[in-house]
Structure formats: C-alpha cells, structure tokens
Short mmCIF file of C-alpha atoms in Angstrom, two decimals:
data_model
loop_
_atom_site.label_atom_id
_atom_site.label_comp_id
_atom_site.label_asym_id
_atom_site.label_seq_id
_atom_site.Cartn_x
_atom_site.Cartn_y
_atom_site.Cartn_z
CA MET A 6 -0.13 -0.14 0.19
CA SER A 7 1.18 3.29 -0.91
CA ALA A 8 2.02 5.63 2.13
CA ASP A 9 -0.20 8.34 0.44
CA GLN A 10 -3.07 6.45 0.40
CA PRO A 11 -5.56 6.50 3.49
CA GLN A 12 -4.43 3.47 6.03
CA ASN A 13 -7.79 2.90 7.36
CA THR A 14 -10.22 3.28 4.14
CA HIS A 15 -12.88 0.96 5.48
CA ASN A 16 -13.39 2.61 8.79
CA GLU A 17 -12.47 -0.54 10.86
CA PRO A 18 -11.38 0.17 14.42
CA ASP A 19 -7.88 1.78 14.59
CA SER A 20 -6.22 -0.26 17.47
CA LEU A 21 -3.46 2.29 16.82
CA LEU A 22 -5.27 5.19 17.54
CA ASP A 23 -7.31 3.80 20.44
CA GLU A 24 -4.16 2.83 22.32
CA LEU A 25 -2.98 6.29 22.42
CA LEU A 26 -3.23 8.78 24.67
CA PRO A 27 -5.37 11.89 24.01
CA ASP A 28 -2.58 14.12 22.84
CA SER A 29 -0.85 11.15 20.94
CA ALA A 30 -4.20 10.65 19.13
CA ARG A 31 -4.43 14.22 18.21
CA ASP A 32 -1.03 14.27 16.96
CA LEU A 33 -1.53 11.39 14.66
CA LEU A 34 -4.61 12.54 13.36
CA ILE A 35 -3.02 15.85 12.30
CA SER A 36 -0.01 13.74 10.96
CA ARG A 37 -2.47 11.66 8.95
CA VAL A 38 -4.26 14.65 7.71
CA ILE A 39 -1.22 16.44 6.61
CA ASP A 40 0.53 13.14 4.75
CA GLY A 41 -3.11 12.20 2.90
CA ARG A 42 -3.12 9.11 5.07
CA ALA A 43 -6.56 10.06 6.94
CA SER A 44 -9.25 7.48 6.42
CA SER A 45 -13.12 8.91 6.66
CA THR A 46 -12.96 7.87 10.33
CA ASP A 47 -9.92 9.67 10.82
CA TRP A 48 -11.71 12.73 9.60
CA ASP A 49 -14.83 12.12 11.52
CA ARG A 50 -12.79 12.01 14.66
CA PHE A 51 -10.60 15.24 13.52
CA ARG A 52 -14.04 17.21 13.05
CA ALA A 53 -15.50 16.08 16.42
CA LEU A 54 -12.11 17.40 17.84
CA ALA A 55 -12.14 20.29 16.43
CA ALA A 56 -15.69 20.79 17.13
CA HIS A 57 -14.66 20.77 20.98
CA GLU A 58 -11.21 22.17 20.57
CA PRO A 59 -10.89 24.71 17.55
CA ALA A 60 -7.29 25.49 18.15
CA VAL A 61 -6.59 22.05 16.50
CA TRP A 62 -7.16 23.90 13.38
CA CYS A 63 -4.46 26.33 13.92
CA GLU A 64 -2.05 23.44 15.13
CA LEU A 65 -3.00 21.75 11.71
CA ALA A 66 -2.07 24.71 9.76
CA GLU A 67 1.12 25.39 11.74
CA THR A 68 2.33 21.84 11.24
CA GLN A 69 1.45 21.73 7.65
CA GLN A 70 3.41 25.00 7.12
CA GLN A 71 6.12 23.65 9.18
CA HIS A 72 6.17 20.35 7.20
CA GLU A 73 6.44 22.29 4.03
CA TYR A 74 9.30 24.58 5.18
CA VAL A 75 11.40 21.56 6.10
CA ARG A 76 10.56 20.07 2.55
CA ALA A 77 11.65 22.94 0.95
CA GLU A 78 14.82 23.68 2.77
CA LEU A 79 15.79 20.03 2.93
CA SER A 80 15.20 19.72 -1.06
CA ASP A 81 17.89 22.58 -1.27
CA ALA A 82 20.19 20.98 1.22
CA ILE A 83 20.03 17.46 -0.58
CA ALA A 84 20.24 18.68 -4.35
CA ILE A 85 24.01 18.34 -4.09
CA ALA A 86 23.25 14.67 -4.04
CA ASP A 87 22.11 14.55 -7.80
CA ALA A 88 25.80 15.71 -8.33
CA VAL A 89 27.75 12.86 -6.62
CA ASP A 90 28.13 9.89 -9.06
CA LEU A 91 29.96 6.57 -8.29
CA PRO A 92 33.61 6.68 -8.05
CA GLY A 93 35.20 6.26 -11.26
CA GLY A 94 37.62 4.00 -10.10
CA PRO A 95 40.87 4.06 -8.19
CA ILE A 96 43.69 6.80 -9.40
CA ASN A 97 47.16 5.44 -10.34
CA ASP A 98 48.23 7.85 -12.49
CA THR A 99 51.79 8.76 -10.93
CA HIS A 100 52.11 12.33 -12.17
CA THR A 101 48.26 12.88 -10.18
CA ARG A 102 49.57 11.06 -7.21
CA GLN A 103 52.49 13.69 -7.07
CA ARG A 104 50.35 16.47 -7.79
CA LEU A 105 48.12 15.24 -4.58
CA GLY A 106 51.27 14.98 -2.50
CA MET A 107 52.05 18.48 -3.36
CA VAL A 108 48.80 19.70 -2.31
CA GLY A 109 48.60 18.04 1.04
CA LYS A 110 52.41 19.47 1.31
CA TRP A 111 51.46 22.67 0.23
CA GLY A 112 47.96 22.84 1.75
CA GLY A 113 48.05 26.77 2.80
CA TRP A 114 49.52 27.57 -0.77
CA VAL A 115 46.93 25.84 -2.71
CA ALA A 116 44.23 27.52 -0.99
CA ALA A 117 41.58 25.97 -3.74
CA ALA A 118 42.66 22.55 -3.02
CA ALA A 119 39.39 21.88 -1.28
CA LEU A 120 38.24 20.73 -4.77
CA LEU A 121 41.25 19.29 -6.45
CA LEU A 122 40.35 18.56 -10.23
CA VAL A 123 42.13 15.80 -12.29
CA TRP A 124 41.40 16.16 -15.81
CA SER A 125 41.18 13.93 -18.66
CA PHE A 126 40.23 14.80 -22.41
CA GLY A 127 37.91 11.90 -22.71
CA ASN A 128 40.10 9.32 -21.71
CA PRO A 129 38.60 7.24 -18.87
CA SER A 130 42.08 5.78 -17.44
CA LEU A 131 42.57 9.50 -16.16
CA GLN A 132 46.24 9.93 -18.00
CA PHE A 133 47.10 13.27 -18.22
CA ASN A 134 46.79 13.94 -22.08
CA GLY A 135 49.17 16.65 -21.98
CA GLY A 136 52.07 14.14 -21.30
CA SER A 137 55.04 15.46 -18.91
CA GLY A 138 55.74 18.91 -18.19
CA ASP A 139 58.94 18.83 -20.14
CA GLU A 140 57.11 17.72 -23.11
CA GLN A 141 54.26 20.08 -22.62
CA VAL A 142 57.04 22.91 -22.97
CA ALA A 143 58.67 21.56 -25.79
CA GLY A 144 55.06 20.94 -27.69
CA ILE A 145 54.21 24.81 -27.29
CA LEU A 146 58.12 25.77 -28.40
CA GLY A 147 57.52 23.57 -31.19
CA ALA A 148 54.46 25.20 -32.18
CA GLY A 149 56.08 28.15 -33.56
CA LEU A 150 58.43 29.76 -31.07
CA THR A 151 61.66 30.94 -32.61
CA GLY A 152 64.81 32.36 -31.20
CA ILE A 153 67.28 30.52 -28.68
CA GLY A 154 67.28 26.84 -29.07
CA LEU A 155 65.84 25.34 -25.85
CA ASN A 156 69.10 23.11 -25.34
CA ASP A 157 71.10 26.38 -25.19
CA ALA A 158 69.15 28.75 -23.66
CA GLU A 159 69.38 29.67 -19.70
CA PRO A 160 66.79 28.40 -17.23
CA GLU A 161 65.16 32.17 -17.37
CA GLN A 162 65.45 32.44 -20.83
CA ALA A 163 63.82 28.92 -21.44
CA PHE A 164 61.17 30.19 -18.74
CA GLU A 165 60.75 33.14 -20.71
CA GLN A 166 60.13 31.29 -23.76
CA TYR A 167 57.65 29.08 -22.16
CA LEU A 168 55.54 32.12 -20.95
CA ASN A 169 55.74 33.74 -23.83
CA ALA A 170 54.64 30.96 -25.84
CA GLY A 171 51.90 30.18 -23.41
CA VAL A 172 50.22 33.45 -23.60
CA LYS A 173 50.40 33.10 -27.35
CA SER A 174 48.63 30.03 -27.28
CA GLY A 175 45.95 30.89 -24.40
CA ARG A 176 47.65 28.11 -22.35
CA VAL A 177 49.33 30.49 -19.91
CA ILE A 178 47.45 33.25 -18.23
CA ALA A 179 50.02 34.94 -16.24
CA GLU A 180 52.58 34.34 -13.59
CA MET A 181 51.70 35.37 -10.20
CA PRO A 182 53.81 38.31 -9.04
CA GLU A 183 54.64 36.66 -5.44
CA GLN A 184 57.25 34.12 -4.89
CA VAL A 185 56.70 32.19 -2.10
CA VAL A 186 59.99 31.37 -0.05
CA VAL A 187 59.66 27.48 1.12
CA GLU A 188 63.14 27.24 2.67
CA THR A 189 66.39 29.66 3.19
CA ASN A 190 69.60 27.60 4.14
CA PRO A 191 72.89 29.65 4.85
CA LEU A 192 75.74 28.14 2.93
CA ALA A 193 79.54 27.72 3.99
CA ASP A 194 80.77 30.44 1.73
CA GLY A 195 78.30 32.98 3.61
CA THR A 196 75.69 33.04 0.71
CA ILE A 197 71.86 31.85 1.41
CA GLU A 198 70.15 29.43 -0.69
CA VAL A 199 66.43 30.02 -1.27
CA LEU A 200 63.97 27.73 -2.21
CA TYR A 201 61.02 29.18 -3.53
CA ILE A 202 57.72 28.64 -5.42
CA ARG A 203 56.68 30.49 -8.68
CA GLN A 204 52.90 30.44 -9.55
CA ILE A 205 51.97 30.11 -12.97
CA ILE A 206 48.39 30.28 -13.95
CA GLU A 207 47.51 27.92 -16.49
CA ARG A 208 44.19 27.61 -18.59
CA ARG A 209 42.67 24.26 -20.01
CA VAL A 210 39.63 23.50 -21.52
CA ILE A 211 38.65 19.73 -20.53
CA ASP A 212 36.05 17.18 -21.23
CA GLN A 213 35.37 16.00 -17.96
CA ALA A 214 37.01 16.84 -14.35
CA TYR A 215 37.03 14.41 -11.31
CA ARG A 216 37.46 15.18 -7.60
CA GLN A 217 40.02 13.09 -5.67
CA VAL A 218 38.16 11.23 -2.85
CA LEU A 219 40.26 9.72 -0.32
CA ASP A 220 38.73 6.52 1.89
CA GLU A 221 39.68 5.63 5.43
CA ALA A 222 42.50 3.46 4.28
CA GLY A 223 44.20 6.85 2.40
CA ASN A 224 43.41 5.18 -1.11
CA SER A 225 42.55 7.80 -3.75
CA PHE A 226 39.64 7.40 -5.86
CA ALA A 227 38.62 9.59 -8.81
CA VAL A 228 34.75 10.82 -8.71
CA PRO A 229 33.71 12.82 -11.31
CA VAL A 230 32.25 16.03 -10.77
CA ARG A 231 29.07 17.43 -12.78
CA PHE A 232 29.30 21.35 -13.72
CA GLU A 233 26.24 22.76 -14.76
CA PRO A 234 26.53 24.71 -18.11
CA LYS A 235 27.34 28.39 -17.35
CA LYS A 236 24.11 30.44 -18.19
CA ASN A 237 24.11 33.57 -20.60
CA ASN A 238 22.27 35.54 -17.53
CA ALA A 239 24.16 34.05 -14.69
CA TYR A 240 25.22 37.72 -13.89
CA MET B 18 13.28 -1.19 -4.62
CA ASN B 19 13.71 -3.74 -7.28
CA GLU B 20 15.43 -6.79 -5.98
CA GLY B 21 16.34 -7.76 -9.21
CA VAL B 22 18.30 -4.67 -9.62
CA VAL B 23 19.77 -5.18 -6.17
CA SER B 24 20.76 -8.67 -6.92
CA ALA B 25 22.17 -7.63 -10.11
CA ALA B 26 24.30 -5.16 -8.43
CA ILE B 27 25.59 -7.48 -6.01
CA LYS B 28 26.68 -9.71 -8.48
CA GLY B 29 28.75 -6.98 -10.07
CA ASP B 30 26.29 -5.24 -12.64
CA ARG B 31 27.58 -1.69 -12.93
CA GLU B 32 24.71 -0.34 -14.77
CA ALA B 33 22.62 -2.19 -11.84
CA LEU B 34 24.70 -0.36 -9.24
CA SER B 35 24.31 3.09 -10.97
CA LEU B 36 20.81 2.80 -11.12
CA LEU B 37 20.71 1.90 -7.51
CA TRP B 38 22.51 4.91 -6.11
CA ASP B 39 20.40 7.18 -8.76
CA GLU B 40 17.62 5.82 -6.72
CA SER B 41 18.81 6.17 -3.42
CA ARG B 42 21.44 9.12 -3.16
CA ARG B 43 18.57 11.70 -2.17
CA TRP B 44 17.15 9.56 0.83
CA VAL B 45 20.81 8.61 1.73
CA ALA B 46 21.66 12.55 1.69
CA ALA B 47 18.35 13.07 4.13
CA ILE B 48 19.71 10.32 6.22
CA ILE B 49 23.39 11.82 6.44
CA LEU B 50 21.90 14.99 7.31
CA ALA B 51 20.29 13.52 10.00
CA HIS B 52 23.08 12.30 11.57
CA LYS B 53 26.14 14.21 10.17
CA PRO B 54 27.52 17.24 12.46
CA ARG B 55 26.35 20.60 11.22
CA GLU B 56 29.76 21.60 9.53
CA ALA B 57 30.69 18.58 7.85
CA ASP B 58 30.43 18.71 4.19
CA LEU B 59 27.34 16.68 2.94
CA GLU B 60 29.11 15.98 -0.63
CA ASP B 61 32.03 14.47 0.90
CA LEU B 62 30.26 12.15 3.04
CA LEU B 63 27.97 11.21 0.06
CA GLN B 64 31.03 10.38 -1.64
CA GLN B 65 31.99 8.35 1.06
CA VAL B 66 29.02 6.38 0.99
CA ALA B 67 29.22 5.77 -2.68
CA MET B 68 32.40 4.48 -2.51
CA GLN B 69 31.41 2.04 0.39
CA LEU B 70 28.77 0.96 -1.89
CA CYS B 71 30.96 0.38 -4.52
CA ARG B 72 33.31 -1.71 -2.70
CA LYS B 73 31.01 -3.70 -0.21
CA ILE B 74 27.80 -4.38 -2.19
CA SER B 75 29.08 -7.91 -3.33
CA THR B 76 28.94 -8.78 0.61
CA LEU B 77 25.30 -7.96 0.99
CA ASP B 78 23.54 -11.37 1.40
CA ASP B 79 19.75 -10.45 0.77
CA PRO B 80 18.78 -8.15 -1.80
CA ARG B 81 15.50 -7.29 0.40
CA ALA B 82 18.01 -5.99 3.04
CA PHE B 83 19.72 -3.25 0.69
CA ARG B 84 17.99 -0.29 2.23
CA GLY B 85 18.54 -0.53 5.74
CA TRP B 86 22.24 -1.93 4.60
CA LEU B 87 22.76 1.31 2.96
CA ARG B 88 21.26 3.49 5.66
CA MET B 89 23.78 1.90 8.12
CA ILE B 90 26.51 2.73 5.89
CA ALA B 91 25.24 6.44 5.78
CA ILE B 92 25.03 6.35 9.55
CA ASN B 93 28.24 5.25 10.30
CA ILE B 94 30.07 7.44 8.30
CA ALA B 95 28.16 10.30 9.44
CA ARG B 96 28.96 9.41 12.89
CA ALA B 97 32.59 8.89 12.35
CA GLU B 98 32.72 12.26 11.04
CA GLY B 99 31.01 13.49 14.18
CA ARG B 100 33.80 11.63 16.21
CA LYS B 101 36.51 13.41 14.51
CA THR B 102 34.56 16.73 14.84
CA THR B 103 34.17 16.48 18.49
CA ARG B 104 38.04 15.46 18.76
CA ARG B 105 38.67 18.35 16.80
CA LYS B 106 36.38 20.74 18.70
CA ARG B 107 37.79 19.51 22.04
CA SER B 108 41.38 20.04 21.29
CA MET B 109 40.45 23.57 19.84
CA LEU B 110 38.52 24.34 23.25
CA ARG B 111 41.42 23.28 25.12
CA LEU B 112 43.94 25.67 23.06
CA VAL B 113 41.38 28.83 23.57
CA GLY B 114 39.89 27.72 26.92
CA LEU B 115 36.32 27.91 26.44
CA GLY B 116 35.39 24.22 27.35
CA ALA B 117 32.85 25.22 30.14
CA ALA B 118 31.75 28.44 28.60
CA GLN B 119 29.99 27.46 25.68
CA GLY B 120 27.31 24.86 25.58
CA PRO B 121 24.86 23.15 23.00
CA ASN B 122 22.25 26.08 23.74
CA ASP B 123 24.85 28.59 22.89
CA GLU B 124 25.65 26.69 19.48
CA LEU B 125 21.72 26.58 18.68
CA ALA B 126 21.36 30.11 19.87
CA ASP B 127 24.24 31.13 17.22
CA GLU B 128 23.00 29.28 14.37
CA LEU B 129 19.55 30.60 14.74
CA ALA B 130 20.95 34.11 14.48
CA GLU B 131 22.19 33.29 11.29
CA ALA B 132 18.85 31.57 10.18
CA SER B 133 16.86 34.56 9.75
CA GLU B 134 14.39 33.12 7.46
CA GLU B 135 11.50 31.43 9.01
CA SER B 136 11.80 28.56 6.78
CA LYS B 137 15.31 28.02 7.56
CA ARG B 138 14.77 28.33 11.47
CA VAL B 139 11.83 25.55 10.85
CA TYR B 140 14.60 23.52 9.15
CA HIS B 141 17.01 23.94 11.66
CA ALA B 142 14.99 23.26 14.34
CA ALA B 143 13.76 20.04 12.77
CA ARG B 144 17.43 18.97 12.43
CA SER B 145 18.03 19.33 16.37
CA LEU B 146 15.10 16.76 17.17
CA PRO B 147 16.35 13.43 18.87
CA ALA B 148 17.87 11.14 16.03
CA GLY B 149 15.00 8.76 16.48
CA TYR B 150 12.43 11.72 15.50
CA ARG B 151 14.18 13.45 12.87
CA GLU B 152 15.42 10.86 10.47
CA PRO B 153 11.93 9.57 10.04
CA ILE B 154 10.61 13.47 10.02
CA LEU B 155 13.45 14.42 7.12
CA LEU B 156 12.68 11.19 5.24
CA ARG B 157 9.03 11.81 5.17
CA CYS B 158 9.78 15.41 3.53
CA LEU B 159 11.15 13.64 0.25
CA GLN B 160 8.21 13.17 -1.87
CA SER B 161 9.47 9.76 -2.87
CA MET B 162 9.47 7.98 0.69
CA SER B 163 6.51 6.11 1.65
CA TYR B 164 6.39 5.52 5.44
CA GLU B 165 6.65 1.98 4.07
CA GLN B 166 9.91 2.63 2.89
CA ILE B 167 10.97 4.48 5.69
CA GLY B 168 9.97 1.54 7.88
CA ASP B 169 12.21 -0.50 5.68
CA ALA B 170 15.16 1.39 5.72
CA MET B 171 14.98 1.88 9.40
CA GLY B 172 14.12 -1.66 10.15
CA LEU B 173 11.03 -0.56 12.10
CA PRO B 174 7.15 -1.12 11.91
CA VAL B 175 5.10 1.31 10.00
CA THR B 176 3.04 2.06 12.89
CA THR B 177 6.27 2.91 14.69
CA ILE B 178 6.97 5.12 11.65
CA GLU B 179 3.86 6.80 11.95
CA THR B 180 3.95 7.56 15.65
CA ARG B 181 7.99 9.01 15.47
CA ILE B 182 6.28 11.37 12.44
CA ALA B 183 3.51 12.60 14.85
CA ARG B 184 5.35 13.05 18.00
CA GLY B 185 8.35 14.74 16.24
CA ARG B 186 5.87 17.16 13.96
CA ARG B 187 4.46 17.99 18.10
CA MET B 188 7.81 18.39 19.27
CA LEU B 189 9.00 20.72 16.39
CA ARG B 190 6.02 22.78 16.61
CA GLU B 191 6.80 23.02 20.91
CA LEU B 192 10.61 23.54 20.19
CA LEU B 193 9.76 26.26 17.83
CA VAL B 194 7.31 27.96 20.22
CA GLN B 195 9.92 27.74 22.88
CA GLN B 196 12.60 29.16 21.27
CA GLN B 197 10.04 32.14 20.18
CA LYS B 198 9.58 32.77 23.82
CA GLN B 199 13.38 32.84 24.28
CA GLU B 200 13.94 35.05 21.78
CA GLU B 201 11.16 37.48 22.87
CA THR B 202 12.85 37.39 26.53
CA GLN B 203 16.22 38.34 25.20
CA ARG B 204 14.84 40.95 23.14
CA ARG B 205 12.95 42.66 25.95
CA ALA B 206 16.22 42.30 28.19
CA THR B 207 17.93 44.28 25.17
CA LEU B 208 15.93 46.55 25.32
CA GLN B 209 15.58 47.48 29.27
CA GLY B 210 19.24 47.35 29.23
CA SER B 211 19.63 49.67 26.30
CA ALA B 212 16.86 51.79 28.05
CA ILE B 213 18.33 51.62 31.23
CA GLY B 214 21.97 52.67 29.74
CA GLY B 215 20.22 55.55 27.85
CA ALA B 216 18.50 56.99 30.94
CA PRO B 217 19.93 60.55 32.04
#
C-alpha cells in the first residue's frame, strides 16, 4: 500500500489510534491529514475534536506549514546529491599522485585545494593527455616559437620562452607576482640558498573533471564532478 | 526497491549499481543530514557512501535488506565524521580555554541568529530533534519516500514510523514556540538594558 493512501479506508477500528493517549491521538490525526493518510473515520474524529477544540485547526495549519518549510529546505540541502556519482575507479596515475602529494604538503599555498580537479580529455584512464611537463613545454615551443634553442637557453630564458609561447597560445594566463619562499639555508661560503615557488596560472579546456576522494585507508579514488553549463544570464 | 536490480548489482553489474545509486542518493543524503555534524560537508560524506557502496555491495547477502544496509553505511560514515569533529572541537576548546563557557544552547542560538528566514529556522529546529524523530521527519519530507519505505530503511514497523513522525511534528511545534519565547525574552532584556543605559 502506498504511504499516501489512507491507511484505514474501511472505517475499521483503529487500534493504534485507540491505544494512544489523547494528545498522541491528536498528533496522529494531524499527521495523517498532512500526509494524506486520513481515512473517513479519521476525518470524523478530527471534526469531532475540532468542534470541542477549534485550536486544533491552528495546530494543523502550523504543522502543515512547518512540514512545507522543512521539505523546501531539505530539497535545497540535498540537491547536491544529484551531482555525486559513483567513483570512477582508483587513481593510479603517478603524475596525479605527485600532484596530490604536493597539495597535501602545500595545503596553505594551494588555497583552492578543497576541490582538486584531475582532468582527462575523454580518456577514462585519467591519464594526463598533455604528457610530462617537459613534453608540454617542448610542444609549445615547437608550435612556432623562434629564437634561442631550448638546449642552448639559460633556465630563465627558457622559462620566459615558455611564458611567452603559453600566453600566445592561450595556455598561460600569467605568472603570479609573488614568489613563495619555502626554505632558506645559509651556506658555508656566506651566501644563502633560497628555495621558492613560482606560480603560473594556466588554462585548459577539459571534457571531464574528477574530484579526488580518500577512503579511510588513504586510497585515492576519482569521482566524476558534474558542472552545470554556464548560463548567459548568470550575472 | 527492485530486488532484481539489487541482485544484479550484488553480482557486479555496474549499470544496476548506478541505477541503485541514482534511486538512493537523495534519501541517503537526508539520512546523512539527520546524523552528521553541522559543519561536515554533505557532498564529501555522500562520496564516501558511494565509495563504500561500490566496494561492499558484493557482501550483501539479502537484496531485500539493501535499504537498511545502505542506511547503516550512511549513518556510520556520518557518525565517524561526528567523532572526528568532536575531537577537533575539544582540542580547539582546550587551546582557547572555552571548554565550560559554551554549551549546546549557545551553539544553537548562534545558528538561529544566522538563520533569519522562517523556513531555515524551522529546518534547523527539525534537525535538532532527537535522532529517532528527526530521521523519519526528514525522510518523510522527501516526496519519494513512503511510510513503508522509511520503515524498511529504518528496520521499524510502519506504525512506529507513523507514531514517530506524529510525535516529532509535535516536538517541532513545541520547540519552535519555546525558541520564540526565548528570543522575545532576550529582546526585552536587551531593550530594557539599552533603556537603562540611555537614561539620564
């Protein structure tokens, strides 16, 4: 029997209702009316009760309104469930694991690490399609940059080439002006070794994003993340 | 819940498992909401449930027990998060020395101050009901959950579910009246305080 059908349609004695104390019976009647489960007997009882205590109508209205409030808020709260899909499988990619390790290590720096995105270009194995970092740079350089050959360039020159080529192709947005100092070590000759992070904002267009989730044993799983297409009138 | 689909999922049918998850994730989310600490992220906990579902579905013996089994997974994950949160809170309170200063009522008052809209106020109050009442109340607010299905998930007879929902609704009404009275008292006290403070 469906929950939304009256439970006592044949007007039989309702043992549950009869067993309960008056207050409980009143609660049960109100609840049955709200949930569409009231039988004709329930309605008769409700009317009889309301004839003696008109306040029961107010209770009914209040309870109905509260039910609607909770229903609406709950509906909003659990809407996120529609975006949670089953895991896509364990993340085995070494490069990805290294990136995850970096996030753990530099959690403060990577402020947006709460949602770590791993991407793929239609490749369910979650491998990075762009290859290693060196290959990516070489690819960009080979895509039309002229000037000093990569092998002959000083690191700073090669880096500049990468930035320029990246900006030209749309892959690089900019380098962040701040360089984060990780460690300083005084050396024997009186100089100081500084380890620091240079931050570059890159851009990619991807087919599918995955969120990394750790289970209780610390194993990584990739869970597909659904994004709603951006609406034109979003602002 | 289609037992054939559950059986297929137990045997490793990925599509059946996806179908089960699609049908279940909203009520699982409601159960997590009924048991999780307020600050815990629902999406994270749902993903943990999804992961456990994938990993443990093959251990389920009786397809008819699926709903109750999945509910227990959700509750265990939500409670585990609650224990973590409590430990974190305790250590933070030790650090700042606020252990005895702030009680559950203060936390509730803080939350209510933020929940300016009436519907949010009612929702938060519903979530503060005792667990045995708030869970069926929340599940009943899902249009797809019948009393029978709620009873199936909670392992309780329909009559018990009906009684709990009815009593839970009364408790919610009374709680809201009580909160309203407390707020009025506080407001009066504030007004009196400012009147005395402003008197020449």
